[in-house]
Short mmCIF file of C-alpha atoms in Angstrom, two decimals:
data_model
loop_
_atom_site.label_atom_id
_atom_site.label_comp_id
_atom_site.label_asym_id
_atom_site.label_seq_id
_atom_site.Cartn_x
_atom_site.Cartn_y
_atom_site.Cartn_z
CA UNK G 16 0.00 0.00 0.00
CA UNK G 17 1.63 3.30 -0.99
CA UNK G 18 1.34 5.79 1.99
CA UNK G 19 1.75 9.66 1.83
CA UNK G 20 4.03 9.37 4.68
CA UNK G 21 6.56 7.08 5.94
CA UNK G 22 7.26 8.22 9.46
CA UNK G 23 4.31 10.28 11.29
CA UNK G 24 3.59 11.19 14.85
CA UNK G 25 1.04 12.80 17.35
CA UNK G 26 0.32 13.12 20.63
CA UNK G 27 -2.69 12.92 23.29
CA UNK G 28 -3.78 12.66 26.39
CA UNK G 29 -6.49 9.99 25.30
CA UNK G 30 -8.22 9.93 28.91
CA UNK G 31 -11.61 8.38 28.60
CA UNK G 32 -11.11 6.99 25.08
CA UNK G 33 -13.99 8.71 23.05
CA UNK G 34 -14.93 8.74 19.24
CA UNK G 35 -12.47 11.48 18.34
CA UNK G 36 -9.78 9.65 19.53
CA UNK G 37 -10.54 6.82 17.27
CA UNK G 38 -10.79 8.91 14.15
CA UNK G 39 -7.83 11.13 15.20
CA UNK G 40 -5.75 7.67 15.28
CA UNK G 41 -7.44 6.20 12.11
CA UNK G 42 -6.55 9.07 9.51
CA UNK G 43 -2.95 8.64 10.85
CA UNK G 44 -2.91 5.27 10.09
CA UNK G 45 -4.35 5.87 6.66
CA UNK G 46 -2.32 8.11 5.31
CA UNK G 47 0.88 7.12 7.20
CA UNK G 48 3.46 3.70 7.28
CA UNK G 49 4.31 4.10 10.61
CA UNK G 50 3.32 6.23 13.36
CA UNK G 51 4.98 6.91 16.59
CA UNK G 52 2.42 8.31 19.26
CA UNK G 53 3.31 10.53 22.22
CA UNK G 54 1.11 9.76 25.62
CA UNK G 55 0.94 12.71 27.63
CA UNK G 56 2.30 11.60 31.19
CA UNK G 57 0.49 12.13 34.29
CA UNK G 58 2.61 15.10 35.33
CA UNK G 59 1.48 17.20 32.97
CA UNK G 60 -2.07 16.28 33.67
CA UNK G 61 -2.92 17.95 36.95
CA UNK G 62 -3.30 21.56 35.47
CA UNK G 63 -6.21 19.90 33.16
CA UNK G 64 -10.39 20.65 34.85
CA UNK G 65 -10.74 17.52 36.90
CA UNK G 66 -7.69 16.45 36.96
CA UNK G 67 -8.56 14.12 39.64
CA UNK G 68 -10.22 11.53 37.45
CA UNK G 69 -8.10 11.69 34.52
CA UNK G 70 -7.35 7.65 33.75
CA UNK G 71 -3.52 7.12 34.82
CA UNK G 72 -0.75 6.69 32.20
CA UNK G 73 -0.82 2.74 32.26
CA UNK G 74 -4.89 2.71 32.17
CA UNK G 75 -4.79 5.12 29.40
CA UNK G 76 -1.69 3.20 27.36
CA UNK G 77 -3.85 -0.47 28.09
CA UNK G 78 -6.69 1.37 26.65
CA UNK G 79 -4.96 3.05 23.45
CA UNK G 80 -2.73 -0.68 22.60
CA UNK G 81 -6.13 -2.35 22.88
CA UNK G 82 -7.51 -0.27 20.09
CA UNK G 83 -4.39 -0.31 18.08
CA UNK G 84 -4.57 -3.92 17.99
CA UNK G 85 -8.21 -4.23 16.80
CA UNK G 86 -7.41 -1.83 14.21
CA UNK G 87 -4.33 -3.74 13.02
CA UNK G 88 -2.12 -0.40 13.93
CA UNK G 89 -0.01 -1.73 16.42
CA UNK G 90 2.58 -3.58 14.72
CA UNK G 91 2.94 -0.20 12.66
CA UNK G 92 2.92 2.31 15.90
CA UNK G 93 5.33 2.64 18.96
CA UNK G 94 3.91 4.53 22.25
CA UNK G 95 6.46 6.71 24.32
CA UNK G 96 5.57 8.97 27.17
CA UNK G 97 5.29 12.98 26.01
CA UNK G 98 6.68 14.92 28.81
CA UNK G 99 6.28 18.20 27.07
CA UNK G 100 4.92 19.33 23.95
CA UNK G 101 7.84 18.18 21.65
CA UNK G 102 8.21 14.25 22.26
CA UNK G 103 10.27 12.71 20.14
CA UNK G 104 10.19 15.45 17.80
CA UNK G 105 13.34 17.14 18.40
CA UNK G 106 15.65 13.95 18.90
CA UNK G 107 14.03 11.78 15.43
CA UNK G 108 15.51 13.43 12.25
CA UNK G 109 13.56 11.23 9.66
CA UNK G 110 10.19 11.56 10.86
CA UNK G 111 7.91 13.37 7.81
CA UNK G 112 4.85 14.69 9.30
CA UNK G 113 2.85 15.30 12.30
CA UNK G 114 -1.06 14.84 12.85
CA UNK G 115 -2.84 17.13 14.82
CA UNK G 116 -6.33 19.01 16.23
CA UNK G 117 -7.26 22.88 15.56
CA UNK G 118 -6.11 22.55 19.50
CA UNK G 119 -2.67 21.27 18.53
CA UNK G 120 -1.65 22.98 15.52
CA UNK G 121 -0.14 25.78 17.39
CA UNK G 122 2.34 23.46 19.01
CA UNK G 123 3.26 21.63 15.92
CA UNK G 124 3.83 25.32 14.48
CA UNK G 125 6.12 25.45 17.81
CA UNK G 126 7.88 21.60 16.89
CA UNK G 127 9.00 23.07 13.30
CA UNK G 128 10.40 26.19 14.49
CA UNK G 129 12.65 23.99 16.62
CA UNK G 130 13.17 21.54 13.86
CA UNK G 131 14.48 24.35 11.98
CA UNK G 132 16.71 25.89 14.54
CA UNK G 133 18.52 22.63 14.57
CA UNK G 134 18.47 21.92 10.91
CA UNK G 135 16.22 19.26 10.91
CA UNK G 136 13.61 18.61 8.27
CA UNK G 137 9.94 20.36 8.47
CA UNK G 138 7.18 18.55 9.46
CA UNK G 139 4.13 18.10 7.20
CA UNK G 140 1.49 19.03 9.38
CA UNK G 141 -1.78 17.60 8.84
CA UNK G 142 -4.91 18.77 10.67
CA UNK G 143 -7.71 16.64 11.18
CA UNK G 144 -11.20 17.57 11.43
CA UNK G 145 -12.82 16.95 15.28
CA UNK G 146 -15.55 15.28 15.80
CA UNK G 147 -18.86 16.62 17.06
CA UNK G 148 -21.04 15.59 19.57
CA UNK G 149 -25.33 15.07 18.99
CA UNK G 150 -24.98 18.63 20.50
CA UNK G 151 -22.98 19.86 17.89
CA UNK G 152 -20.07 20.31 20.05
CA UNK G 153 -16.74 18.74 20.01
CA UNK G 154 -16.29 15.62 21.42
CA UNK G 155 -13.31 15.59 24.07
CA UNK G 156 -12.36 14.18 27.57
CA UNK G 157 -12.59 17.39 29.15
CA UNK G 158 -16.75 17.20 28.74
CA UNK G 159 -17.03 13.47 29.08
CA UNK G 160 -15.20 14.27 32.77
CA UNK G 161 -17.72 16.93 32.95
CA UNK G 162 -20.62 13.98 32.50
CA UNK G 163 -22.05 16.40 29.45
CA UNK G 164 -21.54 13.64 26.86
CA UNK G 165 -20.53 10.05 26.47
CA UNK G 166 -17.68 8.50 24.88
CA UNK G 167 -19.81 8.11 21.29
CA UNK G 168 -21.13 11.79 21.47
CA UNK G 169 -23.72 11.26 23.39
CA UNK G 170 -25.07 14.38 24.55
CA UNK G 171 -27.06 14.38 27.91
CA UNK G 172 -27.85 17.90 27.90
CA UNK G 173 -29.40 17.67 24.83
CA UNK G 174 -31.58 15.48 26.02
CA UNK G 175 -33.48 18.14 27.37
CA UNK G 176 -33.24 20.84 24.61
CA UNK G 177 -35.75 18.66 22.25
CA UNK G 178 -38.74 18.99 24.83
CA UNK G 179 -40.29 21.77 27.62
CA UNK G 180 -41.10 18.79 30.21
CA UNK G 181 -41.27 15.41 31.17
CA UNK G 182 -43.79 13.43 32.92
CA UNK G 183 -43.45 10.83 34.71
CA UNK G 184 -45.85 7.77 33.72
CA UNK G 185 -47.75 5.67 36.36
CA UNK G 186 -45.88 2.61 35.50
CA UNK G 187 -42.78 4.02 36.63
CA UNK G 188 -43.65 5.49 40.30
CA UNK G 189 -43.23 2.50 42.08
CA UNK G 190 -39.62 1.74 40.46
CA UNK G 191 -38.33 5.13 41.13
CA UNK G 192 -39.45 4.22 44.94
CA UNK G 193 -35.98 1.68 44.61
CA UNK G 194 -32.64 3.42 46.04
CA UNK G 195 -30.52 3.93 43.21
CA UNK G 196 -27.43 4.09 44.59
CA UNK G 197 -26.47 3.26 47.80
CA UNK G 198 -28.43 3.84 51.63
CA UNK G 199 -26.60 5.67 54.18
CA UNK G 200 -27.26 4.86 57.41
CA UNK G 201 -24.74 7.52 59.49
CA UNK G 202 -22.55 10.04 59.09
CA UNK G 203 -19.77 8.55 59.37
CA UNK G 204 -20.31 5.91 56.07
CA UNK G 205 -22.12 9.57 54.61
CA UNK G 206 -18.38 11.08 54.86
CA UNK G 207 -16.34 8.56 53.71
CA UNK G 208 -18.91 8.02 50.80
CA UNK G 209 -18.79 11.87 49.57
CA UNK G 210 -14.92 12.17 50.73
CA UNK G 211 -13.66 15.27 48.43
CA UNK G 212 -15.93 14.68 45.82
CA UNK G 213 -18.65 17.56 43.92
CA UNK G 214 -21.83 17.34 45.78
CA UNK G 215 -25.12 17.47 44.17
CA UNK G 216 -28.43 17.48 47.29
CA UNK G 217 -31.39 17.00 45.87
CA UNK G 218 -34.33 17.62 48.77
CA UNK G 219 -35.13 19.04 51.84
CA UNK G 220 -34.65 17.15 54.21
CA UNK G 221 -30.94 16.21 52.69
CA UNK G 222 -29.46 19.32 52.18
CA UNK G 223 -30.87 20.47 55.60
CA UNK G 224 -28.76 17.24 57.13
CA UNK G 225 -25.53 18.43 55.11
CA UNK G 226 -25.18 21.41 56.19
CA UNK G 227 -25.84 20.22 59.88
CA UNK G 228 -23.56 17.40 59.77
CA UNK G 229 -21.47 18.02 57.70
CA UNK G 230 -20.87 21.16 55.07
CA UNK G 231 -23.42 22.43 52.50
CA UNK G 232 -23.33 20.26 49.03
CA UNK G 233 -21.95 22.49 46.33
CA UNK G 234 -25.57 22.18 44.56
CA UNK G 235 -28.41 22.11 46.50
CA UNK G 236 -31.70 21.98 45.33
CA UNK G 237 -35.26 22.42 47.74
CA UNK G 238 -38.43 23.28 47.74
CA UNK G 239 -39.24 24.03 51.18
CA UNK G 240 -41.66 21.29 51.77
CA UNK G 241 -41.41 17.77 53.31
CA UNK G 242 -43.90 14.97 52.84
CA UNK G 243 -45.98 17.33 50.97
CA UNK G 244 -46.06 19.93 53.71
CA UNK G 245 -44.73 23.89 54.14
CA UNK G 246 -42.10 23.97 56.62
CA UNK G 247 -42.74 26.55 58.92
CA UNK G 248 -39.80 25.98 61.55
CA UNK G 249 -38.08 28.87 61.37
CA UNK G 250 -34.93 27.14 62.97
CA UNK G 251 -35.47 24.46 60.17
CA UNK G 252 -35.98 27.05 57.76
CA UNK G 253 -32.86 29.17 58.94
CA UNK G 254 -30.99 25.63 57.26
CA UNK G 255 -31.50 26.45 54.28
CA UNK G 256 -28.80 28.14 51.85
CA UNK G 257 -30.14 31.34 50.24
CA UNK G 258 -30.84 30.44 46.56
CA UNK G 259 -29.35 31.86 43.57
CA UNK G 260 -32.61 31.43 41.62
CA UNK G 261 -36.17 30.30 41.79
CA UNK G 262 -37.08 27.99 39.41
CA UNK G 263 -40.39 25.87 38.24
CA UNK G 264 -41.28 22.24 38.71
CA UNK G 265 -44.60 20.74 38.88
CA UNK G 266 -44.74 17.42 41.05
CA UNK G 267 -44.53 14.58 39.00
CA UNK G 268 -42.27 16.20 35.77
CA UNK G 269 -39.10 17.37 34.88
CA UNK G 270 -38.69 20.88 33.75
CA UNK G 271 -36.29 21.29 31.16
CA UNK G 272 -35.55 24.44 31.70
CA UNK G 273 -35.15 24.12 35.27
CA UNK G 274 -32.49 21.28 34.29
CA UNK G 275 -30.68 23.48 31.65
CA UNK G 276 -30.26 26.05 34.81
CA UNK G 277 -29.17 23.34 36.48
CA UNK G 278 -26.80 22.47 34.37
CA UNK G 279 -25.46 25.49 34.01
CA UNK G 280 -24.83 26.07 38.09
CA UNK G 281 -22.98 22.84 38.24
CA UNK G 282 -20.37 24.21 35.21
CA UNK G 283 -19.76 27.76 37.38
CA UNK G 284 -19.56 25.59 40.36
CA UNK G 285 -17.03 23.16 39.07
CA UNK G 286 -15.29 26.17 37.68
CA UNK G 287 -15.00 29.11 40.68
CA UNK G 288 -15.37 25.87 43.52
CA UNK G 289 -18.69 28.30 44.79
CA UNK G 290 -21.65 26.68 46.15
CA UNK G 291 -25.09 27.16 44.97
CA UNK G 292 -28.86 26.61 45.47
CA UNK G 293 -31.82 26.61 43.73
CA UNK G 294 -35.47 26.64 45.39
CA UNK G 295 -38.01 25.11 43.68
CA UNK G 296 -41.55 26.12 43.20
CA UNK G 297 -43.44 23.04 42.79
CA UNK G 298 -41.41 19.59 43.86
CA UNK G 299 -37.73 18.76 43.55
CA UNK G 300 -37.83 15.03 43.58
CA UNK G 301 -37.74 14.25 40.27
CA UNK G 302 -34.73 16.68 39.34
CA UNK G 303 -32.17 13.72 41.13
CA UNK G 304 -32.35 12.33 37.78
CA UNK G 305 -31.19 14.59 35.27
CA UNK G 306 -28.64 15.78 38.04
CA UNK G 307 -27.42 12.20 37.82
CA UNK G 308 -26.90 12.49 33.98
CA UNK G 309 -25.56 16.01 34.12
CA UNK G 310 -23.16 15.61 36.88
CA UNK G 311 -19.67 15.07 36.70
CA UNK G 312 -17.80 11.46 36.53
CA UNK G 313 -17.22 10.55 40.22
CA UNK G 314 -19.37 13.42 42.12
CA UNK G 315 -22.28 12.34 44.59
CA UNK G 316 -25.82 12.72 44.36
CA UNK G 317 -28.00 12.64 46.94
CA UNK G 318 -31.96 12.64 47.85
CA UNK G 319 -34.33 10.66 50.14
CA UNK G 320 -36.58 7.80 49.54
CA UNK G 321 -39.32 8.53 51.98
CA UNK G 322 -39.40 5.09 54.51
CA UNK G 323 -35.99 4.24 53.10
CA UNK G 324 -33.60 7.41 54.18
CA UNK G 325 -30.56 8.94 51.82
CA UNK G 326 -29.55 7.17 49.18
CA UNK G 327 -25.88 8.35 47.19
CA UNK G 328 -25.35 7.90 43.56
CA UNK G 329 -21.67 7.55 42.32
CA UNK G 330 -22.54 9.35 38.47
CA UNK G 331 -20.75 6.71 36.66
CA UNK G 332 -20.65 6.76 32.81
CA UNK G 333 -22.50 3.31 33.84
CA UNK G 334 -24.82 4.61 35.81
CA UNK G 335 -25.52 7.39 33.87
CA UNK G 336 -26.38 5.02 30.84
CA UNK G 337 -28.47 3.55 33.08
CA UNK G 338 -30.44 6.40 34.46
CA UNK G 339 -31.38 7.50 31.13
CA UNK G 340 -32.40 3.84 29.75
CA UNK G 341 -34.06 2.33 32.55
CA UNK G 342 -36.26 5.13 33.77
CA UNK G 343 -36.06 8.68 31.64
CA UNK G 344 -36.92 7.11 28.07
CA UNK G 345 -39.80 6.18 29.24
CA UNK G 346 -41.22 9.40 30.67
CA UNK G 347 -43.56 11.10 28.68
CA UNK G 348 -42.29 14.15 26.71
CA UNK G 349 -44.00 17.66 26.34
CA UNK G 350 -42.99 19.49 23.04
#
């Protein structure tokens, strides 16, 4: 097979493995014989937005040599650690060309000035188009951390752009009664469960126990009613954070605007580490759902199962999968 190039190489992070990774790596592979890719180490990932859950280097290298092999690229590819932004660039004379992203063209502008500095040949750069998600947004590790999309493109958020509201069926009440996550029983298994993770409350009676037990969640959502009734404690009502906004939601649906708010709280929270809260004007319950699909990868959400107590829900690409399968498909939906 006659190649355009002989010797090629990029570089990535390729944390959470997604679609765009795949194509990235498959139009080097077309177009090149061999192809030498640099794996950013885990040093220089701690700058990146939750860096906390970035996949390790070995994780991340199992993941990438597992696809390579399926492919039939990895007899054709070697994998070396990228400790900066110019690899194996600067010490490999005979490589021809190197692929990048709109986000890594700069750099590769950056890898050629060097080459030329020391005499070495200029790289053909090649950029490749990125991928978009069912959002219309580029696909990247950076939102699937975020739990905005899944590895195929998946958008959760725009899940709730195509309708105003959704309802929740009769069939379904009874299902939604089963914890779906884990029961906490104390504190003590309550702070070792939500141990420096992001904190979505979701209920009364739960983001009242936070902040007495504990510290307030960094999203808290109420409505100012328990079992169906005002509270009119003022020292229970004194609890309560002050809310950013006031926002709609009829018992029994989802408002979609209310969860495209939502949405956009937990992104300034994740971003400035402030807190917020949102009071509801109708019932909350319902909203622990799309905060489960919306949340980040490894945060906590919690809410109460009346006769049951608190249940916490790891957000999980699983889980979120789940969530959106299992009970919100088959909600009614409200153009």
């Amino acid at each position: 097979m006659n190649y355009k190039f002989k010797n090629a190489i990029l570089g990535g992070t390729f944390d959470h493995f997604h679609l765009g990774h795949k194509h990235f790596i498959d139009k080097a592979f077309k177009e090149s014989e061999k192809v030498i890719i640099g794996l950013t180490a885990s040093k220089l990932t701690k700058d990146k937005l939750l860096s906390s859950i970035i996949e390790n280097y070995q994780a991340r290298e199992t993941t990438l040599k597992k696809y390579l092999e399926k492919k039939g690229f990895l007899k054709r590819t070697k994998i070396t650690p990228l400790n900066d932004i110019y690899g194996i660039s600067l010490t490999k004379k005979n490589i021809d060309s190197i692929f990048v992203t709109d986000i890594g063209y700069k750099n590769a502008e950056k890898i050629n000035e060097r080459r030329k500095k020391m005499q070495f040949p200029l790289l053909k750069i090649v950029k490749v188009p990125t991928i978009m998600d069912t959002d219309g947004k580029i696909i990247s590790s950076t939102r699937i951390r975020l739990g905005e999309i899944d590895r195929e493109g998946h958008s959760y958020l725009q899940i709730f752009k195509e309708t105003k509201e959704f309802l929740l069926p009769d069939s379904l009440r009874d299902a939604l009664k089963k914890p779906a996550g884990k029961i906490i029983t104390n504190i003590d298994e309550l702070s070792y469960t939500a141990r420096n993770k992001f904190i979505i409350a979701v209920g009364d009676i739960v983001t009242a126990f936070l902040i007495k037990n504990m510290h307030q969640a960094d999203i808290s959502i109420y409505d100012l009613n328990t079992k169906r009734q005002q509270i009119i404690d003022n020292d229970v009502l004194n609890v309560f954070p002050k809310p950013q906004i006031v926002l709609n939601n009829k018992p029994g649906t989802i408002n979609c605007k209310t969860v495209r708010v939502l949405h956009e709280l937990i992104e300034k929270s994740i971003l400035t580490k402030e807190k917020a809260a949102i009071k509801i004007i109708g019932e909350e319950d319902l909203l622990a759902l799309p905060a489960i699909l919306l949340a980040p990868l490894n945060s906590i959400v919690l809410y109460g199962i009346s006769g049951t107590g608190m249940i916490a829900v790891t957000a999980t690409e699983e889980k979120k999968k789940e969530m959106e399968k299992k009970y919100l498909d088959k909600f009614e939906k409200l153009a």
